[in-house]
PDB file of C-alpha atoms in Angstrom:
ATOM      1  CA  THR A   1     -12.345 -27.124  -2.193  1.00 42.00           C
ATOM      2  CA  PHE A   2     -15.160 -24.565  -2.039  1.00 41.00           C
ATOM      3  CA  VAL A   3     -13.239 -22.421   0.512  1.00 45.00           C
ATOM      4  CA  TYR A   4     -10.048 -22.765  -1.481  1.00 46.00           C
ATOM      5  CA  ARG A   5     -11.654 -21.541  -4.717  1.00 47.00           C
ATOM      6  CA  ARG A   6     -13.043 -18.461  -2.928  1.00 48.00           C
ATOM      7  CA  TYR A   7      -9.884 -17.814  -1.019  1.00 47.00           C
ATOM      8  CA  ILE A   8      -7.544 -17.593  -4.016  1.00 49.00           C
ATOM      9  CA  PRO A   9      -9.518 -14.981  -5.975  1.00 56.00           C
ATOM     10  CA  LEU A  10      -9.773 -12.849  -2.801  1.00 57.00           C
ATOM     11  CA  ILE A  11      -5.910 -13.033  -2.273  1.00 74.00           C
ATOM     12  CA  LYS A  12      -5.355 -12.187  -5.938  1.00 76.00           C
ATOM     13  CA  MET A  13      -7.582  -9.167  -5.571  1.00 80.00           C
ATOM     14  CA  GLU A  14      -5.866  -8.061  -2.401  1.00 88.00           C
ATOM     15  CA  ILE A  15      -2.384  -8.432  -4.015  1.00 86.00           C
ATOM     16  CA  SER A  16      -3.481  -6.455  -7.117  1.00 88.00           C
ATOM     17  CA  ILE A  17      -4.728  -3.576  -4.926  1.00 92.00           C
ATOM     18  CA  ILE A  18      -1.587  -3.533  -2.771  1.00 92.00           C
ATOM     19  CA  ARG A  19       0.702  -3.720  -5.771  1.00 91.00           C
ATOM     20  CA  GLU A  20      -1.100  -0.838  -7.532  1.00 93.00           C
ATOM     21  CA  ASN A  21      -1.147   1.391  -4.469  1.00 95.00           C
ATOM     22  CA  LEU A  22       2.491   0.579  -3.681  1.00 96.00           C
ATOM     23  CA  LYS A  23       3.377   1.707  -7.254  1.00 95.00           C
ATOM     24  CA  ASP A  24       1.367   4.898  -6.881  1.00 96.00           C
ATOM     25  CA  MET A  25       3.043   5.675  -3.537  1.00 96.00           C
ATOM     26  CA  LEU A  26       6.558   5.254  -4.944  1.00 97.00           C
ATOM     27  CA  ASP A  27       5.646   7.243  -8.034  1.00 95.00           C
ATOM     28  CA  ALA A  28       4.423  10.114  -5.814  1.00 94.00           C
ATOM     29  CA  ARG A  29       7.875  10.095  -4.203  1.00 94.00           C
ATOM     30  CA  GLY A  30       9.475  10.559  -7.553  1.00 93.00           C
ATOM     31  CA  ASP A  31      10.784   6.996  -7.930  1.00 96.00           C
ATOM     32  CA  ASP A  32      10.994   5.204 -11.284  1.00 96.00           C
ATOM     33  CA  VAL A  33       8.430   2.435 -10.913  1.00 95.00           C
ATOM     34  CA  THR A  34       9.172   0.698 -14.241  1.00 94.00           C
ATOM     35  CA  TYR A  35      10.571  -2.428 -12.563  1.00 91.00           C
ATOM     36  CA  ILE A  36       7.519  -2.734 -10.339  1.00 91.00           C
ATOM     37  CA  GLU A  37       5.209  -2.316 -13.407  1.00 90.00           C
ATOM     38  CA  GLU A  38       7.164  -5.080 -15.242  1.00 90.00           C
ATOM     39  CA  HIS A  39       7.854  -7.447 -12.350  1.00 86.00           C
ATOM     40  CA  GLY A  40       5.095  -6.800  -9.834  1.00 83.00           C
ATOM     41  CA  ASP A  41       3.539 -10.186 -10.609  1.00 83.00           C
ATOM     42  CA  ALA A  42       6.387 -11.664  -8.532  1.00 82.00           C
ATOM     43  CA  VAL A  43       4.014 -10.922  -5.692  1.00 82.00           C
ATOM     44  CA  ASP A  44       1.647 -13.825  -6.445  1.00 77.00           C
ATOM     45  CA  PRO A  45      -0.581 -16.060  -4.271  1.00 73.00           C
ATOM     46  CA  PRO A  46       1.722 -19.156  -4.082  1.00 70.00           C
ATOM     47  CA  ARG A  47       4.593 -17.003  -2.793  1.00 77.00           C
ATOM     48  CA  TYR A  48       2.583 -14.372  -0.958  1.00 75.00           C
ATOM     49  CA  TYR A  49       3.027 -15.574   2.609  1.00 80.00           C
ATOM     50  CA  ASN A  50       5.662 -18.263   2.221  1.00 85.00           C
ATOM     51  CA  GLU A  51       8.815 -16.416   1.100  1.00 91.00           C
ATOM     52  CA  LEU A  52      10.533 -13.054   1.056  1.00 93.00           C
ATOM     53  CA  ILE A  53       9.620 -11.023  -2.022  1.00 92.00           C
ATOM     54  CA  VAL A  54      11.743  -8.073  -3.141  1.00 93.00           C
ATOM     55  CA  LEU A  55      10.748  -5.290  -5.512  1.00 93.00           C
ATOM     56  CA  ASP A  56      12.686  -2.128  -6.066  1.00 94.00           C
ATOM     57  CA  THR A  57      12.926   1.188  -7.885  1.00 96.00           C
ATOM     58  CA  ASP A  58      15.856   3.420  -8.652  1.00 96.00           C
ATOM     59  CA  LYS A  59      15.704   4.759  -5.007  1.00 96.00           C
ATOM     60  CA  THR A  60      13.742   2.309  -2.834  1.00 97.00           C
ATOM     61  CA  VAL A  61      13.860  -1.389  -1.951  1.00 97.00           C
ATOM     62  CA  VAL A  62      10.535  -3.018  -0.903  1.00 97.00           C
ATOM     63  CA  PHE A  63      10.483  -6.188   1.142  1.00 96.00           C
ATOM     64  CA  PHE A  64       7.305  -8.304   1.470  1.00 94.00           C
ATOM     65  CA  ALA A  65       7.661 -10.326   4.682  1.00 94.00           C
ATOM     66  CA  LEU A  66       4.074 -11.407   5.317  1.00 91.00           C
ATOM     67  CA  SER A  67       4.498 -14.106   7.883  1.00 91.00           C
ATOM     68  CA  LYS A  68       6.450 -14.402  11.127  1.00 92.00           C
ATOM     69  CA  GLU A  69       8.736 -17.023   9.669  1.00 93.00           C
ATOM     70  CA  VAL A  70       9.542 -14.907   6.545  1.00 94.00           C
ATOM     71  CA  LEU A  71      10.149 -11.828   8.754  1.00 95.00           C
ATOM     72  CA  LYS A  72      12.526 -13.922  10.903  1.00 94.00           C
ATOM     73  CA  ASP A  73      14.409 -14.922   7.778  1.00 94.00           C
ATOM     74  CA  TRP A  74      14.542 -11.279   6.627  1.00 96.00           C
ATOM     75  CA  LYS A  75      15.965 -10.184   9.952  1.00 95.00           C
ATOM     76  CA  THR A  76      18.639 -12.948   9.760  1.00 94.00           C
ATOM     77  CA  GLN A  77      19.538 -12.169   6.177  1.00 94.00           C
ATOM     78  CA  TYR A  78      19.751  -8.384   6.683  1.00 94.00           C
ATOM     79  CA  GLU A  79      21.154  -8.162  10.236  1.00 91.00           C
ATOM     80  CA  SER A  80      22.071  -4.486   9.863  1.00 93.00           C
ATOM     81  CA  HIS A  81      21.423  -1.374   7.922  1.00 94.00           C
ATOM     82  CA  GLU A  82      24.968  -1.576   6.507  1.00 96.00           C
ATOM     83  CA  LYS A  83      24.186  -4.965   5.039  1.00 95.00           C
ATOM     84  CA  MET A  84      20.994  -3.675   3.345  1.00 96.00           C
ATOM     85  CA  ILE A  85      22.926  -0.752   1.823  1.00 97.00           C
ATOM     86  CA  ALA A  86      25.783  -2.963   0.717  1.00 96.00           C
ATOM     87  CA  ASP A  87      23.460  -5.479  -0.963  1.00 96.00           C
ATOM     88  CA  TYR A  88      21.273  -2.976  -2.786  1.00 96.00           C
ATOM     89  CA  LYS A  89      23.346   0.152  -3.120  1.00 96.00           C
ATOM     90  CA  LYS A  90      20.322   2.066  -1.913  1.00 96.00           C
ATOM     91  CA  LYS A  91      19.425   3.785   1.348  1.00 96.00           C
ATOM     92  CA  HIS A  92      15.571   3.742   1.331  1.00 97.00           C
ATOM     93  CA  PHE A  93      13.700   0.640   2.383  1.00 98.00           C
ATOM     94  CA  ILE A  94      10.102  -0.317   2.936  1.00 98.00           C
ATOM     95  CA  LEU A  95       9.188  -3.431   4.934  1.00 97.00           C
ATOM     96  CA  ILE A  96       5.636  -4.653   4.274  1.00 96.00           C
ATOM     97  CA  LEU A  97       4.086  -6.814   7.011  1.00 95.00           C
ATOM     98  CA  THR A  98       0.724  -8.354   7.740  1.00 92.00           C
ATOM     99  CA  ASP A  99       0.710  -7.830  11.485  1.00 93.00           C
ATOM    100  CA  PRO A 100       2.762  -5.706  13.908  1.00 95.00           C
ATOM    101  CA  PRO A 101       5.995  -7.381  15.028  1.00 95.00           C
ATOM    102  CA  SER A 102       6.924  -7.921  18.653  1.00 94.00           C
ATOM    103  CA  SER A 103       7.834  -4.851  20.744  1.00 96.00           C
ATOM    104  CA  ALA A 104      11.483  -5.913  20.824  1.00 95.00           C
ATOM    105  CA  LEU A 105      11.673  -6.315  17.046  1.00 95.00           C
ATOM    106  CA  MET A 106       9.804  -3.061  16.502  1.00 96.00           C
ATOM    107  CA  ASN A 107      12.418  -1.237  18.632  1.00 96.00           C
ATOM    108  CA  GLN A 108      15.152  -2.805  16.539  1.00 96.00           C
ATOM    109  CA  LEU A 109      13.496  -1.733  13.333  1.00 96.00           C
ATOM    110  CA  GLN A 110      13.026   1.816  14.632  1.00 95.00           C
ATOM    111  CA  THR A 111      16.678   1.912  15.625  1.00 96.00           C
ATOM    112  CA  ARG A 112      17.674   0.769  12.148  1.00 96.00           C
ATOM    113  CA  ASP A 113      15.529   3.545  10.642  1.00 95.00           C
ATOM    114  CA  LYS A 114      17.300   6.131  12.825  1.00 94.00           C
ATOM    115  CA  LEU A 115      20.723   4.804  11.686  1.00 96.00           C
ATOM    116  CA  LEU A 116      19.690   4.921   8.096  1.00 96.00           C
ATOM    117  CA  GLN A 117      18.435   8.534   8.605  1.00 93.00           C
ATOM    118  CA  THR A 118      21.969   9.502   9.618  1.00 94.00           C
ATOM    119  CA  GLN A 119      22.957   8.505   6.092  1.00 94.00           C
ATOM    120  CA  ASN A 120      19.905  10.216   4.435  1.00 92.00           C
ATOM    121  CA  GLY A 121      18.061   6.966   4.209  1.00 95.00           C
ATOM    122  CA  SER A 122      15.060   5.392   5.909  1.00 96.00           C
ATOM    123  CA  LEU A 123      13.276   2.191   6.785  1.00 97.00           C
ATOM    124  CA  GLN A 124       9.468   2.420   6.738  1.00 97.00           C
ATOM    125  CA  ILE A 125       7.023  -0.170   7.914  1.00 97.00           C
ATOM    126  CA  PHE A 126       3.653  -0.534   6.224  1.00 97.00           C
ATOM    127  CA  TYR A 127       0.998  -3.077   6.980  1.00 96.00           C
ATOM    128  CA  THR A 128      -0.951  -4.747   4.115  1.00 93.00           C
ATOM    129  CA  LYS A 129      -4.173  -3.122   5.369  1.00 94.00           C
ATOM    130  CA  GLU A 130      -2.623   0.327   5.014  1.00 95.00           C
ATOM    131  CA  LEU A 131      -1.917  -0.355   1.316  1.00 95.00           C
ATOM    132  CA  MET A 132      -5.451  -1.395   0.552  1.00 94.00           C
ATOM    133  CA  TYR A 133      -6.293   2.208  -0.235  1.00 94.00           C
ATOM    134  CA  ASN A 134      -4.486   5.323  -1.508  1.00 96.00           C
ATOM    135  CA  PRO A 135      -4.990   8.318   0.817  1.00 95.00           C
ATOM    136  CA  MET A 136      -3.793  10.685  -1.848  1.00 93.00           C
ATOM    137  CA  LYS A 137      -6.907   9.844  -3.939  1.00 92.00           C
ATOM    138  CA  HIS A 138      -9.386  10.568  -1.213  1.00 91.00           C
ATOM    139  CA  VAL A 139     -11.815  13.358  -2.252  1.00 87.00           C
ATOM    140  CA  LEU A 140     -11.154  15.381   0.917  1.00 89.00           C
ATOM    141  CA  VAL A 141      -7.338  15.206   0.704  1.00 92.00           C
ATOM    142  CA  PRO A 142      -5.751  18.111  -1.326  1.00 93.00           C
ATOM    143  CA  LYS A 143      -2.709  17.541  -3.479  1.00 94.00           C
ATOM    144  CA  HIS A 144       0.511  17.072  -1.486  1.00 95.00           C
ATOM    145  CA  GLU A 145       4.000  17.354  -3.010  1.00 95.00           C
ATOM    146  CA  LYS A 146       7.421  17.004  -1.342  1.00 95.00           C
ATOM    147  CA  LEU A 147       9.683  19.900  -2.389  1.00 95.00           C
ATOM    148  CA  ASN A 148      13.284  19.481  -3.578  1.00 93.00           C
ATOM    149  CA  GLU A 149      16.093  21.603  -2.185  1.00 93.00           C
ATOM    150  CA  ASP A 150      15.824  24.365  -4.800  1.00 96.00           C
ATOM    151  CA  GLU A 151      12.053  24.597  -4.258  1.00 96.00           C
ATOM    152  CA  VAL A 152      12.553  24.809  -0.486  1.00 95.00           C
ATOM    153  CA  LYS A 153      15.015  27.654  -0.838  1.00 95.00           C
ATOM    154  CA  SER A 154      12.610  29.529  -3.092  1.00 96.00           C
ATOM    155  CA  VAL A 155       9.730  29.163  -0.591  1.00 95.00           C
ATOM    156  CA  LEU A 156      11.834  30.332   2.375  1.00 95.00           C
ATOM    157  CA  SER A 157      13.056  33.282   0.350  1.00 95.00           C
ATOM    158  CA  THR A 158       9.581  34.233  -0.949  1.00 94.00           C
ATOM    159  CA  TYR A 159       7.905  34.162   2.419  1.00 93.00           C
ATOM    160  CA  VAL A 160      10.952  35.566   4.314  1.00 94.00           C
ATOM    161  CA  ILE A 161      11.189  32.551   6.555  1.00 94.00           C
ATOM    162  CA  LYS A 162      14.517  32.401   8.430  1.00 92.00           C
ATOM    163  CA  HIS A 163      14.073  28.918   9.837  1.00 92.00           C
ATOM    164  CA  LYS A 164      11.875  25.956   8.983  1.00 93.00           C
ATOM    165  CA  SER A 165      10.707  25.861  12.623  1.00 88.00           C
ATOM    166  CA  GLN A 166       8.655  28.960  11.906  1.00 92.00           C
ATOM    167  CA  MET A 167       6.497  26.966   9.422  1.00 95.00           C
ATOM    168  CA  PRO A 168       3.339  25.036  10.236  1.00 95.00           C
ATOM    169  CA  ILE A 169       4.230  21.426  10.856  1.00 96.00           C
ATOM    170  CA  ILE A 170       3.167  17.977   9.580  1.00 96.00           C
ATOM    171  CA  SER A 171       3.991  14.997  11.728  1.00 96.00           C
ATOM    172  CA  ARG A 172       6.167  12.315  10.319  1.00 92.00           C
ATOM    173  CA  ASN A 173       3.484   9.907  11.512  1.00 92.00           C
ATOM    174  CA  ASP A 174       0.773  11.598   9.475  1.00 95.00           C
ATOM    175  CA  VAL A 175      -0.778   9.312   6.897  1.00 95.00           C
ATOM    176  CA  ILE A 176       0.225  11.574   3.974  1.00 96.00           C
ATOM    177  CA  ALA A 177       3.740  12.142   5.418  1.00 96.00           C
ATOM    178  CA  ARG A 178       4.300   8.455   5.634  1.00 96.00           C
ATOM    179  CA  TRP A 179       2.907   7.952   2.116  1.00 96.00           C
ATOM    180  CA  LEU A 180       5.332  10.485   0.658  1.00 96.00           C
ATOM    181  CA  GLY A 181       8.249   9.238   2.847  1.00 95.00           C
ATOM    182  CA  LEU A 182       8.786  12.596   4.432  1.00 94.00           C
ATOM    183  CA  ARG A 183      11.678  12.940   6.883  1.00 91.00           C
ATOM    184  CA  HIS A 184      12.625  15.478   9.531  1.00 91.00           C
ATOM    185  CA  GLY A 185      12.969  18.882   7.888  1.00 93.00           C
ATOM    186  CA  ASP A 186      11.288  18.057   4.580  1.00 95.00           C
ATOM    187  CA  ILE A 187       8.793  20.551   3.235  1.00 96.00           C
ATOM    188  CA  VAL A 188       5.490  19.602   1.682  1.00 96.00           C
ATOM    189  CA  LYS A 189       3.464  21.855  -0.656  1.00 97.00           C
ATOM    190  CA  ILE A 190      -0.282  21.539  -0.311  1.00 96.00           C
ATOM    191  CA  THR A 191      -2.497  22.761  -3.113  1.00 95.00           C
ATOM    192  CA  ARG A 192      -5.980  23.763  -2.108  1.00 91.00           C
ATOM    193  CA  TYR A 193      -8.895  25.223  -4.001  1.00 88.00           C
ATOM    194  CA  ASN A 194     -12.183  26.899  -3.211  1.00 84.00           C
ATOM    195  CA  GLU A 195     -14.603  28.823  -5.324  1.00 84.00           C
ATOM    196  CA  THR A 196     -14.010  32.033  -3.461  1.00 85.00           C
ATOM    197  CA  SER A 197     -10.220  32.348  -3.553  1.00 81.00           C
ATOM    198  CA  GLY A 198      -9.355  29.898  -6.320  1.00 90.00           C
ATOM    199  CA  THR A 199      -6.141  27.919  -6.098  1.00 93.00           C
ATOM    200  CA  TYR A 200      -3.761  28.653  -3.219  1.00 91.00           C
ATOM    201  CA  TYR A 201      -0.756  26.986  -1.674  1.00 93.00           C
ATOM    202  CA  TYR A 202       0.135  25.982   1.877  1.00 92.00           C
ATOM    203  CA  TYR A 203       3.473  24.682   3.142  1.00 96.00           C
ATOM    204  CA  ARG A 204       4.315  22.510   6.040  1.00 96.00           C
ATOM    205  CA  CYS A 205       7.580  21.283   7.617  1.00 97.00           C
ATOM    206  CA  CYS A 206       7.876  17.621   8.594  1.00 96.00           C
ATOM    207  CA  LEU A 207       8.874  17.055  12.227  1.00 91.00           C
TER     208      LEU A 207
END
């Protein structure tokens, strides 16, 4: 009983942090997070590891599959990227796991992500430990913003850049790139400040 009483508060704290950081992440991507704000308590301790939990925004569907059994059920239920798109009428998906899946399953998930990318979608994997903090709030991380198409055109014109390949790059595996859901070819605006030069902007292309 003693262990149980300590365990539940710790899990509740963990869930609360993950839910808040997930909301912040999706908000930074420009998603409407109203549903998560209103229904985020669906991710509660009794269900946490035992069943598939789904939260979504206007653009993104988030699956919590926090045990091997639940992940197996998810894979069976959504056997293809077409099934996921058909069921949710969306093309961006996040799969939250506790531990890395097997190599075979990881390859399948990466293949599914590539197929979704051909339709301007994505499947990202985050582990719970990655959502225990928000890298955008770190004191040493400057502000990062993904640019829309009109903003990209303006930057390329302003700096006389003929092709995105001429720009400094940010890896798609970079922590901030993953947080913002950057895909190949996306441009991120970085706002920096120092006392000598004031505020200035830096741009990188995701590869």
